[in-house]
Coordinates of C-alpha atoms in Angstrom, one line a residue:
X3 CA 74.3 -9.5 -46.8
X4 CA 75.8 -10.5 -50.1
X5 CA 72.9 -9.1 -52.1
X6 CA 72.4 -6.0 -50.0
X7 CA 75.9 -4.5 -49.6
X8 CA 77.4 -2.8 -52.7
X9 CA 79.6 -4.7 -55.2
X10 CA 83.3 -3.9 -55.3
X11 CA 84.3 -1.4 -58.0
X12 CA 86.5 -4.1 -59.4
X13 CA 83.6 -6.6 -59.6
X14 CA 83.5 -9.7 -57.3
X15 CA 86.8 -11.5 -57.2
X16 CA 87.8 -15.0 -55.9
X17 CA 91.2 -16.7 -56.3
X18 CA 94.4 -18.1 -54.7
X19 CA 97.8 -16.6 -54.0
X20 CA 101.0 -17.8 -52.5
X21 CA 101.0 -17.2 -48.8
X22 CA 104.5 -15.9 -48.7
X23 CA 107.3 -15.3 -51.2
X24 CA 109.0 -18.5 -52.4
X25 CA 106.2 -20.5 -50.6
X26 CA 104.5 -23.6 -51.8
X27 CA 101.4 -22.8 -49.7
X28 CA 98.3 -21.3 -51.3
X29 CA 95.8 -19.0 -49.5
X30 CA 92.3 -18.2 -50.7
X31 CA 90.8 -14.8 -51.1
X32 CA 87.3 -13.7 -51.8
X33 CA 86.3 -10.0 -52.4
X34 CA 82.5 -10.0 -52.8
X35 CA 81.2 -6.7 -51.2
X36 CA 82.2 -3.3 -49.8
X37 CA 82.1 -4.3 -46.2
X38 CA 82.5 -0.8 -44.7
X39 CA 79.2 0.1 -46.1
X40 CA 77.6 -2.1 -43.4
X41 CA 79.4 -0.1 -40.7
X42 CA 78.6 3.3 -42.1
X43 CA 74.9 2.5 -42.8
X44 CA 73.9 0.0 -40.1
X45 CA 71.9 2.8 -38.4
X46 CA 69.6 2.9 -41.4
X47 CA 69.7 -0.7 -42.5
X48 CA 66.0 -1.2 -42.9
X49 CA 65.0 2.4 -43.6
X50 CA 64.8 2.0 -47.4
X51 CA 62.8 -1.2 -47.1
X52 CA 60.0 -0.3 -44.7
X53 CA 60.9 3.1 -43.2
X54 CA 62.1 1.6 -39.9
X55 CA 64.8 3.3 -37.9
X56 CA 67.9 1.2 -37.6
X57 CA 70.0 0.6 -34.5
X58 CA 71.7 3.4 -32.6
X59 CA 75.4 2.9 -33.4
X60 CA 78.3 4.1 -31.3
X61 CA 81.7 3.5 -32.7
X62 CA 84.5 4.1 -30.2
X63 CA 88.1 4.1 -31.5
X64 CA 90.5 7.0 -31.6
X65 CA 92.5 5.5 -34.6
X66 CA 89.2 5.5 -36.6
X67 CA 90.2 9.1 -37.3
X68 CA 93.3 9.0 -39.5
X69 CA 92.1 10.7 -42.6
X70 CA 95.0 9.5 -44.9
X71 CA 94.8 5.9 -43.9
X72 CA 92.8 3.5 -46.0
X73 CA 93.3 0.8 -43.3
X74 CA 92.1 2.7 -40.2
X75 CA 90.0 5.7 -41.1
X76 CA 86.2 5.3 -41.1
X77 CA 84.6 8.7 -41.2
X78 CA 84.4 12.1 -39.5
X79 CA 83.3 11.5 -35.9
X80 CA 80.4 13.4 -34.2
X81 CA 82.4 13.9 -31.0
X82 CA 85.4 13.1 -29.0
X83 CA 85.6 11.7 -25.5
X84 CA 88.4 13.7 -23.8
X85 CA 90.8 12.1 -21.4
X86 CA 91.5 13.6 -18.0
X87 CA 93.8 16.6 -17.9
X88 CA 96.2 14.6 -15.7
X89 CA 96.5 11.9 -18.3
X90 CA 97.2 14.4 -21.1
X91 CA 99.9 16.0 -19.0
X92 CA 101.5 12.6 -18.3
X93 CA 101.5 11.7 -22.0
X94 CA 103.3 15.0 -22.7
X95 CA 106.1 13.8 -20.5
X96 CA 106.7 10.8 -22.8
X97 CA 109.9 10.7 -24.8
X98 CA 110.8 9.2 -28.2
X99 CA 114.3 8.5 -29.5
X100 CA 115.9 7.1 -32.6
X101 CA 118.5 4.5 -31.6
X102 CA 119.9 2.7 -34.6
X103 CA 122.5 0.0 -33.7
X104 CA 125.9 -0.3 -35.4
X105 CA 127.8 -3.4 -36.5
X106 CA 131.6 -3.8 -36.0
X107 CA 132.1 -1.8 -39.2
X108 CA 130.1 1.1 -37.9
X109 CA 127.3 0.5 -40.4
X110 CA 123.8 1.1 -39.1
X111 CA 121.7 -2.0 -38.8
X112 CA 119.0 -1.9 -41.5
X113 CA 116.4 -4.6 -40.8
X114 CA 113.7 -3.7 -43.3
X115 CA 113.8 -5.2 -46.7
X116 CA 113.6 -8.9 -47.7
X117 CA 112.8 -10.4 -44.3
X118 CA 110.9 -13.3 -45.9
X119 CA 114.2 -15.1 -46.6
X120 CA 114.7 -16.7 -43.2
X121 CA 118.3 -17.7 -43.9
X122 CA 119.4 -14.1 -44.1
X123 CA 116.8 -12.5 -41.8
X124 CA 117.3 -14.7 -38.7
X125 CA 121.1 -13.8 -38.3
X126 CA 120.2 -10.1 -38.7
X127 CA 117.7 -10.3 -35.9
X128 CA 120.1 -12.3 -33.7
X129 CA 122.9 -9.7 -34.3
X130 CA 120.5 -6.8 -33.4
X131 CA 119.3 -8.6 -30.3
X132 CA 123.0 -9.1 -29.2
X133 CA 123.8 -5.5 -29.8
X134 CA 120.9 -4.4 -27.6
X135 CA 121.6 -6.7 -24.7
X136 CA 125.4 -6.9 -24.4
X137 CA 128.4 -4.7 -23.7
X138 CA 129.7 -5.6 -27.2
X139 CA 126.9 -3.3 -28.4
X140 CA 124.9 -0.6 -26.7
X141 CA 123.3 -2.8 -24.1
X142 CA 120.4 -0.4 -24.4
X143 CA 117.7 -2.8 -23.3
X144 CA 119.4 -3.8 -20.1
X145 CA 120.3 -0.2 -19.2
X146 CA 116.7 0.9 -19.9
X147 CA 115.3 -1.7 -17.5
X148 CA 117.5 -0.3 -14.8
X149 CA 116.6 3.3 -15.7
X150 CA 112.9 2.5 -15.4
X151 CA 113.5 0.9 -12.0
X152 CA 115.2 4.1 -10.8
X153 CA 112.4 6.2 -12.2
X154 CA 110.0 4.1 -10.2
X155 CA 111.9 5.0 -7.0
X156 CA 112.1 8.7 -7.8
X157 CA 108.5 9.1 -9.0
X158 CA 106.4 6.2 -7.8
X159 CA 103.1 7.8 -8.8
X160 CA 104.0 7.5 -12.6
X161 CA 106.7 4.9 -12.8
X162 CA 106.5 2.4 -9.9
X163 CA 106.5 -1.3 -11.0
X164 CA 106.8 -0.3 -14.6
X165 CA 110.4 -1.5 -15.3
X166 CA 109.3 -3.7 -18.2
X167 CA 110.0 -3.4 -21.9
X168 CA 107.8 -4.3 -24.9
X169 CA 109.9 -5.1 -28.0
X170 CA 107.9 -5.1 -31.3
X171 CA 108.7 -7.0 -34.5
X172 CA 106.7 -8.0 -37.5
X173 CA 105.9 -11.7 -36.8
X174 CA 105.8 -14.4 -34.1
X175 CA 108.8 -16.1 -35.7
X176 CA 110.9 -13.0 -35.6
X177 CA 109.9 -12.6 -31.9
X178 CA 111.2 -16.0 -31.1
X179 CA 114.5 -15.4 -32.9
X180 CA 115.1 -12.1 -30.9
X181 CA 114.0 -13.5 -27.5
X182 CA 116.0 -16.7 -27.9
X183 CA 119.2 -14.7 -28.7
X184 CA 118.6 -12.3 -25.8
X185 CA 118.2 -15.3 -23.5
X186 CA 121.4 -16.8 -24.9
X187 CA 123.4 -13.5 -24.4
X188 CA 122.0 -12.8 -21.0
X189 CA 121.6 -16.2 -19.4
X190 CA 121.5 -14.7 -15.9
X191 CA 118.2 -13.0 -16.7
X192 CA 116.9 -15.5 -19.2
X193 CA 113.9 -16.3 -17.0
X194 CA 112.8 -12.7 -17.4
X195 CA 112.7 -12.6 -21.2
X196 CA 109.6 -13.8 -23.0
X197 CA 108.3 -14.0 -26.5
X198 CA 104.6 -14.0 -27.5
X199 CA 103.1 -17.0 -29.3
X200 CA 99.7 -17.2 -31.0
X201 CA 96.9 -19.0 -29.2
X202 CA 96.8 -21.5 -32.0
X203 CA 100.5 -22.6 -31.5
X204 CA 100.6 -26.2 -30.6
X205 CA 103.6 -27.8 -28.8
X206 CA 104.5 -31.4 -29.3
X207 CA 104.0 -32.5 -25.7
X208 CA 101.3 -30.0 -24.9
X209 CA 103.6 -28.0 -22.6
X210 CA 104.8 -24.4 -23.2
X211 CA 108.5 -24.0 -24.1
X212 CA 110.7 -21.9 -21.9
X213 CA 110.1 -18.2 -22.5
X214 CA 106.8 -18.6 -24.3
X215 CA 103.8 -16.5 -23.4
X216 CA 100.4 -17.3 -25.0
X217 CA 98.7 -14.3 -26.5
X218 CA 95.6 -15.0 -24.4
X219 CA 97.8 -14.6 -21.2
X220 CA 99.3 -11.3 -22.2
X221 CA 97.3 -9.2 -19.7
X222 CA 98.8 -11.2 -16.9
X223 CA 102.4 -10.2 -17.9
X224 CA 102.5 -7.4 -15.4
X225 CA 102.2 -9.9 -12.6
X226 CA 105.0 -12.2 -13.8
X227 CA 108.7 -11.9 -13.1
X228 CA 109.2 -11.1 -16.7
X229 CA 111.0 -7.8 -17.7
X230 CA 111.2 -8.1 -21.5
X231 CA 108.4 -9.3 -23.9
X232 CA 109.0 -9.6 -27.6
X233 CA 105.8 -9.6 -29.7
X234 CA 104.5 -8.8 -33.2
X235 CA 103.1 -5.3 -33.5
X236 CA 99.8 -6.5 -35.0
X237 CA 99.2 -8.9 -32.0
X238 CA 98.9 -6.3 -29.3
X239 CA 97.4 -3.4 -31.2
X240 CA 94.1 -3.1 -29.4
X241 CA 91.9 -4.8 -26.9
X242 CA 94.4 -5.5 -24.2
X243 CA 95.0 -3.8 -20.9
X244 CA 98.4 -5.0 -19.7
X245 CA 98.5 -3.5 -16.2
X246 CA 100.7 -3.9 -13.1
X247 CA 99.5 -4.4 -9.5
X248 CA 98.9 -0.7 -9.2
X249 CA 96.4 -0.6 -12.1
X250 CA 98.9 1.3 -14.3
X251 CA 100.5 0.3 -17.6
X252 CA 102.9 -2.5 -16.9
X253 CA 105.4 -1.5 -19.6
X254 CA 107.5 1.6 -19.2
X255 CA 109.2 1.5 -22.6
X256 CA 108.5 0.2 -26.1
X257 CA 111.1 -0.6 -28.8
X258 CA 110.0 -0.7 -32.5
X259 CA 112.7 -3.1 -33.7
X260 CA 111.5 -3.1 -37.3
X261 CA 109.8 -0.7 -39.6
X262 CA 106.4 -2.3 -40.6
X263 CA 105.8 -2.3 -44.3
X264 CA 102.8 -3.9 -45.9
X265 CA 103.2 -6.9 -48.1
X266 CA 102.5 -5.8 -51.7
X267 CA 100.2 -8.7 -52.4
X268 CA 98.1 -8.5 -49.2
X269 CA 94.7 -8.8 -50.7
X270 CA 92.9 -7.7 -47.6
X271 CA 94.8 -4.4 -47.4
X272 CA 94.2 -3.8 -51.2
X273 CA 90.5 -4.5 -50.7
X274 CA 90.4 -2.0 -47.8
X275 CA 92.1 0.6 -50.1
X276 CA 89.7 -0.1 -52.9
X277 CA 86.7 0.3 -50.6
X278 CA 87.9 3.6 -49.4
X279 CA 88.6 4.8 -53.0
X280 CA 85.1 3.8 -54.0
X281 CA 83.6 6.4 -51.6
X282 CA 86.1 9.0 -52.7
X283 CA 85.5 8.4 -56.4
X284 CA 81.7 8.6 -55.8
X285 CA 82.1 12.1 -54.3
X286 CA 84.6 13.3 -57.0
X287 CA 82.6 15.2 -59.6
X288 CA 85.4 15.2 -62.2
X289 CA 86.3 11.5 -61.7
X290 CA 87.3 10.0 -65.1
X291 CA 84.4 7.5 -65.2
X292 CA 81.8 10.2 -64.5
X293 CA 83.4 12.7 -66.8
X294 CA 83.9 10.5 -69.8
X295 CA 81.2 7.9 -69.4
X296 CA 78.1 8.2 -71.6
X297 CA 75.2 6.8 -69.7
X298 CA 75.1 4.5 -66.7
X299 CA 76.4 1.4 -68.5
X300 CA 79.4 3.2 -70.0
X301 CA 80.3 4.8 -66.7
X302 CA 80.1 1.4 -64.9
X303 CA 82.4 0.0 -67.5
X304 CA 84.9 2.8 -67.2
X305 CA 84.7 2.5 -63.4
X306 CA 85.5 -1.2 -63.4
X307 CA 88.3 -0.8 -65.9
X308 CA 89.9 2.0 -63.8
X309 CA 89.5 0.0 -60.6
X310 CA 91.2 -3.1 -62.0
X311 CA 94.1 -1.0 -63.3
X312 CA 94.3 0.6 -59.9
X313 CA 94.4 -2.8 -58.2
X314 CA 97.3 -4.0 -60.4
X315 CA 99.2 -0.8 -59.7
X316 CA 98.9 -1.4 -55.9
X317 CA 100.3 -4.9 -56.4
X318 CA 103.3 -3.5 -58.2
X319 CA 104.3 -1.2 -55.4
X320 CA 107.7 -1.9 -53.9
X321 CA 110.0 0.4 -51.9
X322 CA 108.9 3.4 -50.0
X323 CA 110.9 5.8 -52.1
X324 CA 109.2 4.5 -55.3
X325 CA 105.6 5.3 -54.1
X326 CA 104.0 7.9 -56.3
X327 CA 100.8 10.0 -55.9
X328 CA 97.9 10.0 -58.4
X329 CA 95.7 13.0 -57.7
X330 CA 93.1 12.0 -60.3
X331 CA 92.5 8.7 -58.5
X332 CA 92.7 10.2 -55.0
X333 CA 95.8 8.0 -54.4
X334 CA 98.5 9.3 -52.0
X335 CA 100.3 6.1 -51.0
X336 CA 103.0 7.7 -48.9
X337 CA 100.5 9.6 -46.9
X338 CA 98.4 6.4 -46.6
X339 CA 101.4 4.4 -45.4
X340 CA 102.5 7.1 -43.0
X341 CA 99.0 7.4 -41.5
X342 CA 98.6 3.7 -41.2
X343 CA 102.0 3.3 -39.6
X344 CA 101.0 6.1 -37.2
X345 CA 97.9 4.1 -36.3
X346 CA 100.0 1.1 -35.5
X347 CA 102.3 3.3 -33.3
X348 CA 99.4 4.8 -31.5
X349 CA 97.8 1.4 -30.8
X350 CA 101.1 0.1 -29.6
X351 CA 101.8 3.0 -27.2
X352 CA 98.2 2.8 -26.1
X353 CA 99.3 -0.2 -24.0
X354 CA 101.8 2.0 -22.3
X355 CA 99.6 4.9 -21.2
X356 CA 96.9 3.0 -19.3
X357 CA 96.3 4.8 -16.0
X358 CA 97.5 8.1 -17.4
X359 CA 101.2 7.5 -17.3
X360 CA 104.1 8.5 -19.6
X361 CA 106.4 6.1 -21.5
X362 CA 109.7 5.9 -23.4
X363 CA 109.5 5.0 -27.1
X364 CA 112.5 3.9 -29.2
X365 CA 112.8 3.3 -33.0
X366 CA 115.7 0.9 -33.7
X367 CA 115.7 -0.1 -37.4
X368 CA 117.9 2.3 -39.2
X369 CA 115.4 2.2 -42.1
X370 CA 113.1 4.4 -40.1
X371 CA 115.4 7.3 -40.9
X372 CA 118.4 6.3 -43.0
X373 CA 120.2 9.7 -43.2
X374 CA 119.8 10.3 -39.5
X375 CA 121.4 6.9 -38.9
X376 CA 124.3 7.9 -41.2
X377 CA 124.8 11.2 -39.3
X378 CA 125.0 9.3 -36.0
X379 CA 127.5 6.8 -37.5
X380 CA 129.6 9.7 -38.6
X381 CA 129.6 11.3 -35.2
X382 CA 130.7 8.0 -33.6
X383 CA 134.0 8.2 -35.6
X384 CA 134.3 12.0 -35.3
X385 CA 133.5 12.7 -38.9
X386 CA 131.4 15.7 -40.0
X387 CA 127.7 14.7 -39.8
X388 CA 126.7 18.0 -41.6
X389 CA 128.0 16.6 -44.9
X390 CA 125.0 14.3 -44.9
X391 CA 121.5 15.6 -45.8
X392 CA 118.7 15.6 -43.3
X393 CA 115.9 13.1 -43.6
X394 CA 112.6 14.2 -45.4
X395 CA 109.3 12.5 -45.8
X396 CA 110.5 11.6 -49.3
X397 CA 113.0 9.1 -47.9
X398 CA 112.0 8.5 -44.3
X399 CA 108.8 6.8 -43.2
X400 CA 109.4 8.0 -39.7
X401 CA 109.6 11.6 -40.7
X402 CA 106.5 11.2 -42.9
X403 CA 104.7 9.7 -39.9
X404 CA 105.7 12.6 -37.6
X405 CA 104.5 15.1 -40.2
X406 CA 101.1 13.3 -40.5
X407 CA 100.4 13.4 -36.7
X408 CA 101.5 17.1 -36.6
X409 CA 99.1 17.9 -39.3
X410 CA 96.2 16.1 -37.6
X411 CA 97.1 17.7 -34.2
X412 CA 97.0 21.3 -35.7
X413 CA 94.7 23.8 -34.0
X414 CA 92.4 24.0 -37.1
X415 CA 91.7 20.3 -36.9
X416 CA 89.6 20.2 -33.7
X417 CA 89.1 16.4 -33.8
X418 CA 92.8 15.5 -34.5
X419 CA 94.0 18.1 -32.0
X420 CA 91.9 16.6 -29.2
X421 CA 93.0 13.1 -30.0
X422 CA 96.6 13.5 -30.8
X423 CA 98.1 16.7 -29.5
X424 CA 100.1 15.4 -26.6
X425 CA 101.5 12.4 -28.6
X426 CA 102.2 14.7 -31.6
X427 CA 104.3 17.0 -29.3
X428 CA 106.3 14.0 -28.0
X429 CA 106.9 12.7 -31.5
X430 CA 107.8 16.1 -33.0
X431 CA 110.5 16.4 -30.3
X432 CA 112.0 13.0 -31.0
X433 CA 115.7 12.8 -30.3
X434 CA 118.3 12.0 -32.9
X435 CA 116.1 12.3 -36.0
X436 CA 117.3 15.2 -38.1
X437 CA 114.6 16.5 -40.5

């Protein structure tokens, strides 16, 4: 397809980059074509050559409609498959809550930041795991398992055999840190705590270590004795039906332990953003290359120059608060990040609504909503929380994500309303986020 699909607006690129910060490992990248053009035009692949009709294409994915996300959004759909009314009503019963954890100095535990430094990151994850599973902290995870069991006794139709918890982090290694610390802190239930490992993970003797669960076996978790599974968010996003013996979602609650934030040098993510921008620039009549370019060659030159400048600007992005819009280039990075984060949340909770059942969702990292965490800290020591400003989408990725889904679920957006309204209502009513 290399000579059929359009060239990238930056021109073809090939090179190497360090796999992680302070790493001595190099990874290769090749950016040769605009891949999404294949998806969008597969139905007319041969039409321009010989007039033949292409294949009938049916794309089925709810998160393919997230208009601000360069990672997930594909195009405007032609229709929506509506879930059963009972399933929608069940999802409306779902509850979200912000539960930052506090250290012995009453400081909210902020996990996001430089997690690539393992020497500093590992102790932070271990401390958070300890706070969530012992009486020295909130013991929230253990109490939640018990609460889910009691719900199953009171309302078996929706909650029976769903007293299991999914804990989400950013990598397999972080998952092992968290699960191992939980198992150490709660030795009496250590056999019920698992962490996910990639299918490519090789053990020295060919046997699985205690607590390991292969990604390929994740759909069987609802039939294990396990109660807590720690996994990377990206590993369980789609394609898995993790059910219990009743054919319902095996997990009753999900904990977002960390706030996902894209690596600034993730070439795949940058390429996805550039591909999306290519289509937007094409449709923008006053785009700088079309407005200032004199003839096709000059316009192409300006387009490539603009695209390469844009690529470098994406690589220089750092903290959420520093992200800036550029309307002329159709770039709204905060909206993009919020919508992409929303997509990951939707895919994660999608594991918990199978069979038309509700769930509990918890956001743990104080970085999700810093000011709300400070307010809760002030309340703990009987100080005035009103002296601290509420969170806004300017400083809180969680608030920005909530506002995105509320916009999509508005009555005037028929597609977004059909897809996201029940979940939007649940997120909008999140407990302990002040915005």
